[in-house]
């Protein structure tokens, strides 16, 4: 987007930048005035009380780090954020659409959020959680999904890194200004994210990430994704706040299970237990796609070894069960064992021999190696052989 | 129950024992005849074709291992099994009530199954699964629940052992005769189970545990429990067969999650994912009780450390967030930071000081140690202090 000089759209943009300096996120009261009189008139009304605020300075500061202010109505404004003005209900009252979104990076926000998913979790993640977050970030990016998260230590960073490793795009939504790397240790990660994806914030350049802003920031992470995946979280993790936003905004909520012995999975398990019908258990990127992707994006089903016995009738199963492996047995004896007429047994032995599961010997019938192995596979116990 | 000598009830018992020798489990066709003419007449009709069958011999063989045949109508017959005749639908056709239940041990079956739960899983359990099975067996037995399982390697045995360790009662339902320890390596375990609980089977003494009988046996495990807990299972584990029976019989189905990287938890996760609304995720004995116990048997909720900030209004939170820890700040500056009238800020600082979260200094207000620590606890990030 070009820098801002004169013109109607630019007046709107300048006004919103000015307003966002006064209040970002905007309280409900300010948003009402905004809707009533429009941003330009509202800014004209308020600017006098804030002589220190200069929107052009903020825009220039943003440009110095390759950032620009996006406003509702811009071609680049993501449709996903509209829901924030449609659906209220966040007790904080800060649940509206951002006045401005500062975007650092060259990617088109509307474009890369057309297929986006939020991946969040706790900062004190375990190796298990970090691994899952990275796997999900990688696998979802491979499938063309943009990973949205908060650039925090732990799950957030692992999810971003997974997406970057797959050469996919990822979005970090910050609580402070896009020119204020937070956490500082992630300055390089944020540079990397901005290079291929976007670093976003609704707070003006230079804003420190006050704690409250993390909570309001989370609504943007939830709104930008078609769904939110909770990878690891203690029962009081801040990541649950993002999940609450996702639920409130009607987004799909997913959670990754873990060992019940892990406190860092307790938040995921409680969510899956207490909100069973509204929370999908997911174990891989493919299953996330099943939840939020187009119809037919199905994950490959995990499956055990298929057994030669599958599909055979129960009586045939029974027949194989009582069939000796080493010694041989006659048809009459088999018939007694399965409590079934000899004629029926004989009729079944033919196909079984053709299938190579049993073989006829001078002494009678017995299981082949194939028949033995298939009878020992799967969840069933092998029957003692006579 | 006394050994069998003459009398109407005994004739019924003898007939059922004879019939169970001919066909256990009884096929649907035989159960229809049974309902039509009664066990005594049916046995009279069929015994000629089975000259080798002597019910008294079976009963004596059972008595030699301290076992007795229970029949429907006996005071000791568990009410839970009636459902097997009420609900059909198992494609095997072997879904009826057992003709006879051979019970090894002195406990009263009806008595100890009044509060019983099935705990099942795969034989190739991981250390994690074994630990969870034992924990559940122990915790549920402690709460007065009888653990029903199949005495198999892995999860089954661990669940039995957990119950025994808690001094509780447990029931092993075998696929073969109660005098045929299977697996042989669990002969001692089965003795221990019989000493305080019961070893059950619907197959007559001496019957080998043919593979098919494990599948039909599973319906009895499912029917005896108010619910079935799946602890660990691959996607083709035989334990899923018990879960299918539990579902079919209208019992509560529960599953324990595990690492998504573990193939032995894949069956549990698929169940929780594909049958979300009918499957409860459980992580401990207390949560199992919540699902199947009386109203009000609630598990203690896992919870993180409570913070001094909990319950404070959002504006107060915001105030604490922008409050410096080292330097001090005046009311006017605070008011600007939270975008709120100075009067309101002043009104809030009083209670906060009383709560010991902030302190007034000659230079203005600042966070106390308590305020600092509470602002860094929990899921929220600490805000940078000016």
XYZ file of C-alpha atoms in Angstrom:
772
model
C 0.000 0.000 0.000
C 1.386 3.439 -0.936
C 2.335 5.899 1.808
C -0.361 8.346 2.717
C -0.688 11.808 1.128
C -4.017 13.666 0.833
C -7.255 12.298 -0.627
C -10.480 11.019 0.955
C -9.342 7.458 1.683
C -6.177 8.842 3.207
C -8.124 11.180 5.478
C -9.983 8.121 6.736
C -6.749 6.270 7.220
C -5.114 9.196 9.025
C -8.162 9.519 11.258
C -8.144 5.831 12.170
C -4.400 5.898 12.846
C -4.947 8.896 15.111
C -7.852 7.219 16.892
C -5.902 3.990 17.347
C -3.137 6.007 19.034
C -5.719 7.342 21.485
C -7.367 3.979 22.084
C -6.260 0.617 20.751
C -8.171 -1.530 21.201
C -11.124 0.856 20.977
C -13.584 0.661 23.838
C -17.218 -0.032 22.917
C -18.149 3.598 23.650
C -15.632 4.916 21.114
C -16.728 2.386 18.514
C -20.307 3.586 18.903
C -19.277 7.176 18.211
C -17.232 5.914 15.278
C -20.263 4.238 13.777
C -22.373 7.317 14.473
C -20.215 10.038 12.926
C -17.462 8.213 11.028
C -13.732 8.189 11.692
C -12.899 11.537 10.068
C -15.439 13.553 12.067
C -14.647 11.664 15.273
C -10.927 12.315 14.864
C -11.548 15.996 14.164
C -13.571 16.071 17.384
C -10.970 14.305 19.559
C -7.602 15.384 18.155
C -7.624 18.695 20.055
C -7.525 16.790 23.369
C -4.494 14.866 22.104
C -2.139 17.469 20.678
C 0.797 15.042 20.911
C -0.728 12.551 18.480
C 0.471 12.783 14.872
C -0.814 9.999 12.595
C 1.713 10.811 9.882
C 4.543 10.258 12.378
C 3.140 6.812 13.237
C 2.841 5.916 9.547
C 6.420 7.021 8.920
C 7.663 5.058 11.936
C 5.870 2.028 10.553
C 7.364 2.492 7.109
C 10.844 2.468 8.657
C 10.255 -1.208 9.594
C 8.442 -2.032 6.370
C 4.987 -1.806 7.922
C 1.765 -0.137 6.738
C -1.619 0.600 8.336
C -4.489 -1.452 6.944
C -8.031 -0.211 7.396
C -11.490 -1.715 6.900
C -12.416 -1.292 3.247
C -8.839 -1.761 2.014
C -8.576 -4.512 -0.601
C -6.110 -6.158 1.766
C -8.452 -6.082 4.771
C -9.278 -9.711 5.745
C -12.959 -10.662 5.572
C -12.461 -12.807 8.660
C -12.273 -9.773 10.921
C -15.811 -8.582 10.125
C -17.086 -11.148 12.607
C -15.599 -9.042 15.404
C -18.163 -6.305 14.787
C -20.979 -8.780 14.114
C -20.507 -10.823 17.281
C -20.071 -9.091 20.612
C -20.164 -10.682 24.011
C -16.588 -10.462 25.175
C -16.914 -9.153 28.721
C -13.908 -6.875 28.182
C -15.886 -4.748 25.715
C -12.783 -4.754 23.532
C -14.224 -7.261 21.136
C -14.682 -5.031 18.109
C -12.899 -4.891 14.799
C -9.490 -3.183 15.061
C -9.436 0.501 14.065
C -6.250 -0.212 12.145
C -4.080 -3.261 11.571
C -0.408 -2.485 11.251
C 1.053 -5.034 8.864
C 4.796 -5.614 8.648
C 5.801 -7.620 5.575
C 4.960 -7.726 1.889
C 2.383 -10.531 1.790
C -1.270 -9.664 1.151
C -3.226 -10.166 4.374
C -6.578 -10.866 2.709
C -4.833 -13.289 0.375
C -2.921 -15.386 2.922
C -5.784 -15.510 5.411
C -8.203 -16.996 2.881
C -6.978 -20.356 4.178
C -5.647 -19.759 7.695
C -5.702 -21.596 11.004
C -4.624 -20.478 14.479
C -2.229 -22.773 16.346
C -1.773 -21.774 19.986
C -0.639 -23.159 23.306
C 1.318 -22.502 26.445
C 4.742 -20.934 26.683
C 6.005 -23.587 29.133
C 5.480 -26.299 26.515
C 6.988 -29.765 26.863
C 9.157 -31.368 24.193
C 6.027 -33.266 23.205
C 4.040 -30.053 22.771
C 6.830 -28.307 20.885
C 7.123 -31.288 18.571
C 3.379 -31.423 17.917
C 3.179 -27.660 17.315
C 6.026 -27.815 14.811
C 4.543 -30.892 13.100
C 1.147 -29.200 12.797
C 2.703 -25.947 11.563
C 4.681 -27.855 8.953
C 1.895 -30.196 7.866
C -0.745 -27.470 7.634
C 1.589 -25.122 5.736
C 2.354 -27.985 3.349
C -1.387 -28.219 2.719
C -1.567 -24.518 1.911
C -2.739 -23.223 5.268
C -1.353 -20.029 6.814
C -0.431 -20.498 10.466
C -1.621 -17.689 12.749
C -0.140 -17.408 16.226
C 1.300 -15.038 18.788
C 5.084 -15.433 18.465
C 5.321 -16.310 22.161
C 7.805 -18.785 23.618
C 6.773 -22.428 23.425
C 3.904 -23.586 21.223
C 3.462 -20.291 19.325
C 7.073 -20.105 18.148
C 7.183 -23.830 17.314
C 4.077 -23.482 15.139
C 5.539 -20.457 13.294
C 8.832 -22.302 12.779
C 7.073 -25.385 11.454
C 5.290 -23.269 8.840
C 8.526 -21.498 7.871
C 10.313 -24.857 7.577
C 7.654 -25.963 5.086
C 8.145 -22.764 3.084
C 4.591 -21.773 3.972
C 3.284 -18.435 5.162
C 2.678 -17.593 8.786
C 1.302 -14.597 10.676
C 2.428 -13.349 14.084
C -0.074 -11.091 15.829
C 1.682 -8.965 18.466
C 0.289 -7.205 21.531
C 2.685 -4.270 21.100
C 3.790 -2.341 18.032
C 5.057 -4.221 14.973
C 8.373 -2.402 15.521
C 8.631 -3.711 19.105
C 9.852 -7.324 18.921
C 8.297 -9.241 21.806
C 9.599 -11.420 23.248
C 12.913 -9.728 22.408
C 14.537 -13.141 21.998
C 12.239 -13.697 19.005
C 13.408 -10.621 17.059
C 15.017 -12.853 14.412
C 11.991 -15.120 14.220
C 9.757 -12.078 13.699
C 12.076 -10.824 10.925
C 11.812 -14.240 9.273
C 8.026 -14.218 9.586
C 7.793 -10.700 8.102
C 10.013 -11.760 5.185
C 7.535 -14.353 3.895
C 4.362 -13.740 5.894
C 3.197 -10.897 8.100
C 3.697 -9.462 11.570
C 0.465 -7.763 12.661
C -0.667 -5.492 15.469
C -3.583 -3.177 16.162
C -1.440 -1.032 18.458
C 0.570 1.859 16.937
C 4.331 1.678 16.339
C 6.346 1.888 19.539
C 3.510 0.600 21.751
C 4.768 -1.657 24.549
C 2.943 -5.009 24.899
C 0.942 -4.259 28.030
C -0.500 -7.440 29.533
C -4.084 -6.501 28.777
C -3.220 -6.142 25.109
C -2.279 -9.840 24.930
C -5.830 -10.742 25.863
C -7.411 -8.393 23.324
C -4.798 -9.400 20.740
C -5.988 -12.996 21.062
C -9.360 -12.111 19.511
C -7.524 -11.159 16.304
C -5.621 -14.476 16.227
C -8.903 -16.361 16.675
C -10.754 -14.261 14.087
C -8.078 -14.633 11.388
C -8.232 -18.458 11.532
C -10.996 -20.723 10.240
C -10.318 -22.597 13.454
C -8.046 -22.625 16.479
C -5.923 -25.615 17.469
C -4.884 -25.842 21.122
C -1.684 -27.899 21.219
C -0.670 -27.814 24.882
C -2.081 -25.821 27.772
C -2.286 -25.994 31.526
C -5.758 -25.516 32.974
C -5.077 -21.786 33.459
C -3.035 -21.161 30.319
C -3.564 -17.851 28.541
C -4.019 -19.876 25.351
C -7.453 -20.868 26.634
C -8.384 -17.201 26.234
C -7.777 -17.521 22.479
C -9.919 -20.668 22.476
C -12.735 -18.758 24.209
C -12.533 -16.071 21.527
C -12.607 -18.721 18.777
C -15.707 -20.299 20.351
C -17.376 -16.910 20.775
C -16.681 -16.035 17.140
C -18.080 -19.347 15.886
C -14.722 -20.719 14.772
C -13.888 -24.423 14.947
C -12.103 -25.343 18.170
C -9.650 -28.258 18.126
C -7.342 -29.718 20.763
C -4.400 -32.110 20.678
C -4.484 -34.763 23.433
C -1.420 -35.805 25.366
C -0.393 -37.976 28.292
C -2.888 -37.636 31.138
C 0.164 -37.467 33.369
C 1.192 -34.150 31.782
C -0.071 -30.937 33.410
C 0.590 -29.184 30.100
C -2.090 -31.339 28.439
C -4.623 -30.921 31.264
C -6.122 -27.820 29.628
C -6.596 -29.676 26.334
C -8.151 -32.681 28.075
C -10.524 -30.564 30.134
C -11.646 -28.787 26.969
C -12.217 -32.120 25.186
C -14.060 -33.434 28.235
C -16.173 -30.453 29.312
C -16.982 -29.131 25.819
C -17.073 -32.509 24.113
C -19.535 -31.641 21.374
C -17.880 -28.340 20.439
C -14.264 -29.486 20.530
C -12.627 -31.775 17.998
C -9.783 -34.025 19.056
C -7.034 -33.803 16.435
C -3.808 -35.772 16.279
C -2.295 -34.544 12.992
C -2.492 -31.864 10.293
C -4.691 -34.099 8.155
C -7.317 -34.262 10.881
C -7.232 -30.477 11.281
C -7.967 -30.219 7.537
C -10.902 -32.587 7.988
C -12.352 -30.133 10.506
C -11.792 -26.839 8.685
C -10.920 -27.747 5.089
C -13.203 -28.164 2.115
C -15.450 -31.223 1.945
C -13.392 -34.248 1.078
C -10.171 -33.098 2.667
C -9.916 -36.307 4.652
C -7.009 -37.450 6.738
C -5.663 -40.918 5.903
C -7.164 -43.271 8.478
C -4.621 -44.923 10.727
C -5.008 -48.653 10.251
C -3.362 -51.809 11.498
C -2.193 -54.646 9.276
C -5.084 -56.045 7.244
C -5.562 -59.713 7.825
C -6.199 -62.420 5.253
C -9.206 -63.338 7.396
C -11.021 -60.040 7.026
C -14.471 -60.391 5.545
C -14.732 -64.128 6.104
C -17.913 -65.313 7.711
C -18.016 -65.982 11.444
C -18.261 -69.722 11.001
C -15.147 -69.664 8.830
C -13.362 -67.651 11.523
C -14.488 -70.211 14.064
C -13.296 -72.993 11.793
C -9.849 -71.441 11.482
C -9.724 -70.952 15.235
C -10.194 -74.599 16.057
C -7.983 -75.791 13.187
C -4.684 -77.268 14.364
C -1.443 -75.825 12.981
C 0.969 -78.727 13.416
C -1.121 -81.897 13.600
C -3.972 -82.408 11.122
C -7.683 -82.905 11.811
C -10.503 -84.683 10.012
C -13.718 -83.068 8.797
C -15.868 -84.978 11.318
C -13.778 -83.753 14.255
C -13.805 -80.204 12.901
C -17.573 -80.373 12.544
C -17.913 -81.394 16.198
C -15.601 -78.563 17.338
C -17.616 -75.882 15.595
C -20.931 -77.595 16.342
C -21.923 -77.643 12.673
C -22.803 -80.359 10.061
C -19.771 -82.036 8.380
C -21.190 -81.147 4.953
C -21.089 -77.421 5.782
C -17.538 -77.687 7.085
C -16.417 -79.536 3.977
C -18.023 -76.889 1.773
C -16.048 -74.164 3.564
C -12.702 -75.940 3.548
C -12.468 -75.743 -0.254
C -12.361 -71.940 -0.505
C -10.068 -71.760 2.531
C -7.612 -74.082 0.806
C -7.857 -71.995 -2.372
C -7.187 -68.894 -0.253
C -4.112 -70.705 1.075
C -5.224 -70.470 4.705
C -5.568 -74.251 5.181
C -4.101 -77.289 3.444
C -5.312 -80.844 3.028
C -2.920 -83.575 4.143
C -3.333 -87.373 4.106
C -4.150 -87.107 7.835
C -6.725 -84.328 7.351
C -6.731 -80.510 7.286
C -4.379 -78.064 9.035
C -3.557 -74.349 9.022
C -0.913 -73.105 6.580
C 1.757 -70.576 7.617
C -0.500 -67.863 6.165
C -3.447 -69.166 8.132
C -1.333 -69.220 11.300
C 0.040 -65.705 10.865
C -3.374 -64.291 10.046
C -4.854 -65.981 13.071
C -2.251 -64.396 15.321
C -2.439 -60.876 13.886
C -4.649 -58.043 15.049
C -6.375 -57.726 18.393
C -7.368 -61.370 18.720
C -5.540 -63.902 20.799
C -4.255 -66.999 19.085
C -6.211 -70.085 20.044
C -4.299 -72.980 21.548
C -3.632 -75.540 18.839
C -4.278 -79.243 19.419
C -24.695 -72.174 46.134
C -25.135 -75.821 47.193
C -24.141 -78.663 44.858
C -26.939 -80.037 42.760
C -29.182 -82.920 43.947
C -32.740 -83.352 42.623
C -35.530 -80.770 42.669
C -37.066 -78.539 40.000
C -34.444 -75.778 40.112
C -31.732 -78.404 39.893
C -33.306 -80.011 36.853
C -33.238 -76.571 35.215
C -29.650 -76.114 36.213
C -28.652 -79.559 34.959
C -30.429 -78.902 31.680
C -28.684 -75.556 31.178
C -25.302 -77.061 32.032
C -25.954 -79.808 29.495
C -27.055 -77.308 26.865
C -24.053 -75.084 27.503
C -21.808 -78.094 26.877
C -23.463 -78.565 23.494
C -23.370 -74.896 22.580
C -21.720 -72.107 24.550
C -22.368 -69.424 23.553
C -25.807 -70.533 22.387
C -26.643 -69.639 18.802
C -29.803 -67.583 18.236
C -31.645 -70.655 16.888
C -31.048 -72.601 20.090
C -32.068 -69.648 22.245
C -35.358 -69.463 20.359
C -36.108 -73.117 21.088
C -35.109 -72.487 24.689
C -37.624 -69.686 25.015
C -40.252 -71.808 23.271
C -40.082 -75.018 25.309
C -37.856 -74.217 28.300
C -34.446 -75.628 29.187
C -35.612 -78.912 30.716
C -37.682 -79.988 27.704
C -35.038 -78.779 25.252
C -32.321 -80.706 27.047
C -34.497 -83.837 27.098
C -34.905 -83.410 23.356
C -31.221 -82.919 22.573
C -29.336 -85.064 25.086
C -29.822 -88.254 23.063
C -27.707 -86.785 20.234
C -24.962 -86.027 22.761
C -24.518 -89.214 24.809
C -21.085 -88.076 25.967
C -22.399 -85.029 27.785
C -22.931 -85.422 31.560
C -23.910 -82.172 33.345
C -23.159 -83.645 36.771
C -19.595 -84.373 35.670
C -19.154 -80.746 34.625
C -20.555 -79.520 37.931
C -18.219 -81.823 39.852
C -15.246 -80.697 37.739
C -16.173 -77.103 38.558
C -16.479 -77.865 42.269
C -12.926 -79.234 42.236
C -11.692 -75.686 41.460
C -14.201 -73.990 43.762
C -16.563 -73.033 40.944
C -20.352 -73.308 40.583
C -22.811 -72.846 37.724
C -25.022 -69.784 38.028
C -28.283 -69.654 36.092
C -30.809 -66.926 35.303
C -33.202 -66.691 38.219
C -30.528 -67.495 40.819
C -30.323 -64.835 43.558
C -26.698 -64.439 42.513
C -27.483 -63.855 38.819
C -26.450 -60.265 37.939
C -29.268 -58.014 36.716
C -26.810 -56.454 34.274
C -26.871 -59.498 32.012
C -30.605 -59.234 31.244
C -29.749 -56.565 28.683
C -28.144 -59.270 26.538
C -31.558 -60.798 25.839
C -33.287 -57.425 25.556
C -30.873 -55.939 23.014
C -29.826 -57.948 19.986
C -27.924 -56.707 16.986
C -24.535 -58.341 17.335
C -23.915 -59.715 13.850
C -22.426 -62.882 15.344
C -25.851 -63.930 16.649
C -24.092 -64.891 19.869
C -25.356 -61.859 21.703
C -27.772 -63.536 24.085
C -27.664 -64.070 27.805
C -25.322 -66.929 28.776
C -27.047 -70.282 29.386
C -24.880 -70.669 32.468
C -22.156 -68.603 34.107
C -19.493 -70.664 35.796
C -18.287 -68.679 38.784
C -15.021 -69.505 40.519
C -14.649 -67.794 43.899
C -16.806 -67.110 46.938
C -17.967 -63.549 46.253
C -21.595 -62.957 45.307
C -21.778 -61.979 41.627
C -24.986 -59.965 41.872
C -23.554 -58.210 44.911
C -20.162 -57.162 43.530
C -21.524 -56.156 40.120
C -24.004 -53.695 41.612
C -21.223 -51.130 41.184
C -18.927 -52.464 38.461
C -16.976 -51.002 35.556
C -15.101 -52.701 32.723
C -11.495 -51.620 32.156
C -10.036 -52.987 28.940
C -7.241 -52.395 26.461
C -4.603 -53.975 24.321
C -2.193 -56.715 25.330
C 0.813 -54.917 23.817
C 0.336 -52.010 26.239
C 3.018 -49.386 26.789
C 4.358 -48.530 30.243
C 2.058 -45.528 30.064
C -0.979 -47.719 29.399
C -0.043 -50.212 32.089
C 0.381 -47.389 34.568
C -2.963 -45.814 33.691
C -4.767 -49.171 33.844
C -3.325 -49.902 37.275
C -4.108 -46.376 38.502
C -7.706 -46.643 37.287
C -8.096 -50.141 38.756
C -6.769 -48.913 42.080
C -8.674 -45.628 42.156
C -11.985 -47.146 41.108
C -11.660 -50.047 43.566
C -10.906 -47.503 46.293
C -14.210 -45.830 45.415
C -16.056 -49.121 45.769
C -16.168 -50.140 42.119
C -15.581 -53.734 40.987
C -13.170 -53.930 38.051
C -14.315 -56.272 35.265
C -11.774 -57.337 32.655
C -10.422 -60.278 30.684
C -7.224 -61.288 32.530
C -5.220 -60.840 29.332
C -1.650 -59.578 29.172
C -1.241 -55.822 29.261
C -4.099 -53.509 30.223
C -6.457 -56.240 31.498
C -3.967 -57.678 33.993
C -2.817 -54.215 35.123
C -6.423 -53.204 35.834
C -7.053 -56.400 37.840
C -3.809 -55.879 39.779
C -4.688 -52.273 40.551
C -8.001 -53.368 42.054
C -6.328 -56.132 44.073
C -3.709 -53.669 45.337
C -6.520 -51.462 46.656
C -8.093 -54.457 48.406
C -11.072 -54.131 46.098
C -12.922 -56.821 44.213
C -12.322 -57.647 40.587
C -13.824 -60.060 38.053
C -11.973 -61.884 35.282
C -14.215 -63.186 32.502
C -12.468 -66.002 30.605
C -13.054 -67.335 27.107
C -12.297 -70.901 28.206
C -13.320 -72.868 31.283
C -12.773 -71.383 34.738
C -10.445 -74.323 35.383
C -8.304 -73.501 32.329
C -6.015 -70.599 33.313
C -5.477 -68.468 30.210
C -3.002 -67.056 29.585
C -1.185 -69.776 31.532
C 1.276 -67.184 32.845
C -1.647 -65.587 34.715
C -2.591 -68.716 36.689
C -1.466 -67.080 39.949
C -3.237 -63.818 39.110
C -6.451 -65.749 38.448
C -6.079 -67.563 41.787
C -5.684 -64.191 43.491
C -8.739 -62.819 41.680
C -10.841 -65.869 42.652
C -9.743 -65.512 46.285
C -11.383 -62.072 46.712
C -13.490 -61.621 43.569
C -14.635 -63.987 40.844
C -13.349 -65.765 37.739
C -16.256 -66.212 35.322
C -16.916 -68.101 32.097
C -19.924 -69.219 30.117
C -18.000 -72.167 28.688
C -17.989 -75.464 30.619
C -14.999 -76.673 32.681
C -12.117 -77.868 30.540
C -13.120 -75.781 27.490
C -10.104 -74.377 25.636
C -10.268 -70.628 24.897
C -10.948 -70.802 21.165
C -10.384 -67.437 19.503
C -14.041 -66.935 18.663
C -14.925 -67.294 22.334
C -12.866 -64.209 23.198
C -15.134 -62.116 21.005
C -18.351 -63.500 22.503
C -16.817 -63.348 25.989
C -16.365 -59.601 25.523
C -20.151 -59.050 25.531
C -20.237 -60.383 29.110
C -17.444 -58.017 30.221
C -19.334 -55.094 28.658
C -22.699 -56.149 30.107
C -21.379 -56.581 33.680
C -20.047 -53.005 33.806
C -22.046 -49.783 34.086
C -19.496 -48.543 31.567
C -16.368 -49.595 29.718
C -13.079 -47.691 29.905
C -10.678 -48.158 26.990
C -7.192 -47.455 28.349
C -4.912 -48.193 25.406
C -5.691 -49.752 22.042
C -4.302 -49.823 18.549
C -6.801 -49.078 15.807
C -7.439 -52.816 15.323
C -7.207 -53.890 18.941
C -9.585 -56.607 20.087
C -10.470 -54.323 22.988
C -12.471 -52.213 20.528
C -14.770 -55.229 20.217
C -15.639 -54.878 23.911
C -16.287 -51.173 23.331
C -18.656 -52.027 20.459
C -20.548 -54.388 22.764
C -20.735 -51.695 25.474
C -22.110 -49.199 22.948
C -24.600 -51.756 21.609
C -25.781 -52.532 25.130
C -26.227 -48.859 25.992
C -23.355 -48.734 28.450
C -21.220 -45.645 28.939
C -18.088 -45.706 26.789
C -14.983 -43.914 28.042
C -11.452 -43.635 26.672
C -8.126 -42.507 28.116
C -6.103 -40.245 25.789
C -2.376 -40.564 25.318
C 0.465 -39.189 23.242
C -0.626 -38.794 19.609
C 2.759 -40.290 18.774
C 1.754 -43.606 20.368
C 0.146 -46.228 18.111
C -1.267 -47.819 21.259
C -3.374 -44.701 21.880
C -4.529 -44.370 18.265
C -7.587 -46.562 18.907
C -8.605 -44.393 21.873
C -8.101 -41.179 19.923
C -10.064 -42.419 16.919
C -12.917 -43.389 19.225
C -12.874 -39.959 20.893
C -12.718 -38.295 17.485
C -15.162 -40.346 15.406
C -17.734 -40.984 18.174
C -17.231 -37.698 19.967
C -20.709 -37.375 21.425
C -20.924 -40.968 22.655
C -17.426 -41.253 24.108
C -16.220 -39.545 27.267
C -12.576 -38.607 27.612
C -11.398 -39.634 31.087
C -8.029 -38.991 32.679
C -8.526 -40.436 36.178
C -10.757 -42.641 38.350
C -12.626 -39.590 39.605
C -13.694 -38.662 36.092
C -14.856 -42.234 35.444
C -17.059 -41.913 38.538
C -18.476 -38.660 37.174
C -19.588 -40.578 34.093
C -21.065 -43.698 35.697
C -21.433 -42.931 39.401
C -24.365 -41.451 41.258
C -25.183 -37.779 40.787
C -22.695 -35.661 42.649
C -19.755 -38.032 42.377
C -17.571 -35.306 40.931
C -13.875 -35.493 40.270
C -11.778 -32.707 41.821
C -11.137 -30.170 39.065
C -7.490 -29.741 38.190
C -6.587 -26.099 38.752
C -3.524 -23.914 38.553
C -2.341 -21.466 41.199
C -4.964 -18.827 42.000
C -3.758 -15.306 41.501
C -4.281 -12.267 43.734
C -5.741 -10.588 40.646
C -8.576 -13.016 40.103
C -11.973 -11.373 40.199
C -10.697 -7.828 39.764
C -12.412 -5.786 37.102
C -10.789 -5.460 33.696
C -9.950 -1.822 34.201
C -8.165 -2.725 37.420
C -6.206 -5.398 35.554
C -5.329 -2.828 32.934
C -4.290 -0.405 35.659
C -1.979 -2.988 37.208
C -0.555 -3.763 33.771
C 0.563 -0.239 33.088
C 1.704 0.380 36.665
C 5.500 0.579 36.982
C 7.239 -1.744 39.438
C 10.413 0.171 40.188
C 9.754 3.822 39.409
C 6.477 5.433 40.562
C 3.734 7.076 38.493
C 1.201 9.806 39.146
C -2.555 9.452 38.881
C -2.769 11.755 35.822
C -0.197 9.693 33.893
C -1.931 6.454 34.897
C -5.243 7.921 33.717
C -3.714 8.690 30.303
C -2.230 5.185 30.012
C -5.553 3.465 30.637
C -7.555 6.088 28.748
C -9.835 6.755 31.714
C -10.720 9.777 33.925
C -8.218 10.483 36.768
C -11.083 10.386 39.285
C -11.904 6.781 38.327
C -8.268 5.770 38.566
C -7.926 7.373 41.978
C -11.059 5.578 43.168
C -9.546 2.233 42.139
C -6.095 2.805 43.617
C -7.473 2.824 47.159
C -8.742 -0.777 47.178
C -5.622 -1.925 45.315
C -3.436 -0.409 48.037
C -5.606 -2.057 50.697
C -5.215 -5.348 48.813
C -1.461 -4.773 48.944
C -1.055 -4.890 45.165
C 0.094 -1.260 44.839
C 1.642 1.244 47.217
C 1.613 5.016 47.363
C 4.987 6.735 47.460
C 5.843 10.432 47.562
C 6.581 10.154 43.808
C 3.262 8.436 43.066
C 2.000 4.867 42.876
C 3.884 1.669 42.036
C 3.378 -2.107 42.139
C 4.249 -3.988 45.316
C 6.096 -7.320 45.271
C 2.688 -9.024 45.530
C 1.394 -6.971 42.622
C 4.458 -7.883 40.586
C 4.292 -11.595 41.309
C 0.568 -11.752 40.639
C 1.083 -9.930 37.366
C 3.613 -12.530 36.260
C 1.676 -15.637 37.343
C -0.736 -17.707 35.297
C -1.102 -17.750 31.556
C -0.463 -14.057 31.031
C 2.798 -12.549 29.937
C 4.413 -9.983 32.195
C 4.232 -6.493 30.791
C 7.446 -4.521 30.470
C 7.677 -2.001 33.314
C 8.579 1.612 32.708
